[in-house]
């Protein structure tokens, strides 16, 4: 697999272009591979089973959300989703985390979950084998089915 890229804004890339080869090492990959949203919450599926004790602790997750305003001008400030007239980001209130029987999917219950231009969820977890699984996912919620 080869990946090509161009330098854009907000980057620390050393060069303006790149062509890199990505090879499978034969070792397990520890990362989120899917995210879905519904009325029950945000469902994040991982490539490896998680440590169930870590996965069900809401303190291991955090997040923010915000909207942009479309205008004739370039760019936009960030605006609260909960209070649209206020500039800034909202902090997500993650009230519960449940893990699926196979240990790979976590469902996060988020108070006042609603559509947002940008929502970020950060997680600091461990896989069942003890390997750290720490990252963040940025996504858009267009609608909640």
XYZ file of C-alpha atoms in Angstrom:
145
model
C 0.000 0.000 0.000
C 1.306 3.431 -0.942
C -0.026 6.670 0.497
C 0.399 10.018 -1.250
C -0.110 13.351 0.427
C 0.204 17.090 0.088
C 1.014 19.549 2.827
C -1.993 21.636 3.819
C -2.688 23.976 6.682
C -2.064 23.185 10.354
C 0.689 20.689 9.757
C 4.183 20.073 10.993
C 5.146 18.103 7.891
C 8.785 18.595 6.953
C 8.099 18.491 3.199
C 5.246 19.724 1.009
C 4.606 16.333 -0.607
C 5.063 12.720 0.281
C 4.811 9.204 -1.079
C 5.099 6.549 1.593
C 4.887 2.785 1.639
C 2.787 1.195 4.373
C 3.548 -2.447 5.123
C 1.771 -4.944 7.323
C 4.188 -6.183 9.979
C 2.194 -9.240 11.007
C 1.613 -7.756 14.468
C -1.854 -6.843 15.790
C -3.148 -3.340 15.085
C -4.630 -1.453 18.047
C -6.968 1.287 16.901
C -10.579 2.339 16.452
C -11.951 1.088 13.132
C -15.600 2.236 13.131
C -17.876 4.842 14.688
C -21.672 4.991 14.549
C -24.172 7.274 16.248
C -27.764 6.530 17.214
C -30.155 7.393 20.046
C -28.328 4.982 22.369
C -25.102 6.951 21.968
C -21.799 6.781 20.137
C -20.611 3.265 19.263
C -16.856 2.910 18.702
C -15.540 -0.418 17.418
C -11.884 -1.315 17.914
C -9.656 -3.775 16.074
C -8.771 -5.705 19.257
C -10.748 -6.592 22.404
C -10.434 -3.995 25.159
C -9.752 -4.465 28.850
C -13.374 -4.490 30.102
C -12.516 -2.708 33.368
C -10.946 0.188 31.452
C -13.556 0.244 28.688
C -16.555 0.741 31.024
C -15.021 3.654 32.948
C -16.435 6.943 31.558
C -13.411 8.768 33.008
C -11.286 7.174 30.271
C -13.154 9.194 27.628
C -13.499 12.914 27.000
C -14.723 15.079 24.199
C -15.664 18.433 22.729
C -18.070 19.572 20.040
C -18.788 22.736 18.073
C -20.398 24.165 14.972
C -19.285 26.587 12.291
C -21.340 29.381 10.773
C -21.526 29.613 7.016
C -21.124 33.180 5.767
C -19.782 34.970 2.717
C -16.470 35.371 4.588
C -13.668 32.834 4.576
C -13.596 30.668 7.676
C -15.650 30.753 10.837
C -15.232 30.970 14.552
C -16.250 27.940 16.590
C -19.760 28.111 18.085
C -21.403 26.158 20.865
C -23.796 23.414 19.755
C -25.875 23.735 22.940
C -25.934 27.564 22.929
C -25.490 28.621 19.271
C -25.022 32.331 20.007
C -22.006 31.589 22.247
C -18.546 31.254 20.695
C -16.487 28.282 21.774
C -16.597 24.546 22.228
C -18.907 22.456 24.387
C -17.457 19.797 26.664
C -19.167 16.444 26.223
C -20.796 14.931 29.300
C -20.048 11.230 28.870
C -22.268 9.617 31.484
C -21.691 5.897 30.859
C -19.693 3.430 28.799
C -20.797 -0.114 27.974
C -18.690 -2.743 26.249
C -20.021 -5.418 23.897
C -19.694 -9.138 24.735
C -16.780 -9.509 22.278
C -14.968 -6.589 23.969
C -14.475 -4.678 20.731
C -17.341 -2.151 20.733
C -17.892 0.549 23.333
C -21.171 2.471 23.520
C -20.813 5.910 25.084
C -23.901 7.527 26.581
C -23.522 11.269 26.028
C -25.873 13.749 27.666
C -27.578 16.044 25.128
C -26.159 14.218 22.095
C -27.107 16.125 18.943
C -25.861 16.934 15.425
C -22.580 18.861 15.336
C -20.169 20.033 12.648
C -17.255 18.704 14.677
C -17.203 16.310 17.602
C -13.990 14.955 19.077
C -13.841 11.912 21.326
C -10.569 11.092 23.070
C -9.918 7.776 24.769
C -7.172 6.410 27.012
C -7.732 2.671 27.198
C -5.897 -0.628 27.243
C -6.485 -3.664 25.106
C -7.276 -6.945 26.823
C -3.588 -7.893 26.470
C -2.499 -4.643 28.203
C -1.416 -2.715 25.093
C -2.272 1.021 25.344
C -5.056 2.191 23.010
C -4.945 6.004 23.187
C -6.197 8.268 20.432
C -8.948 10.625 19.337
C -11.639 10.520 16.698
C -12.963 13.642 14.975
C -16.300 13.236 13.255
C -19.434 15.049 12.097
C -22.924 14.129 13.240
C -25.393 15.059 10.491
C -28.408 13.371 12.107
C -29.176 10.930 14.895
C -31.341 8.070 13.584
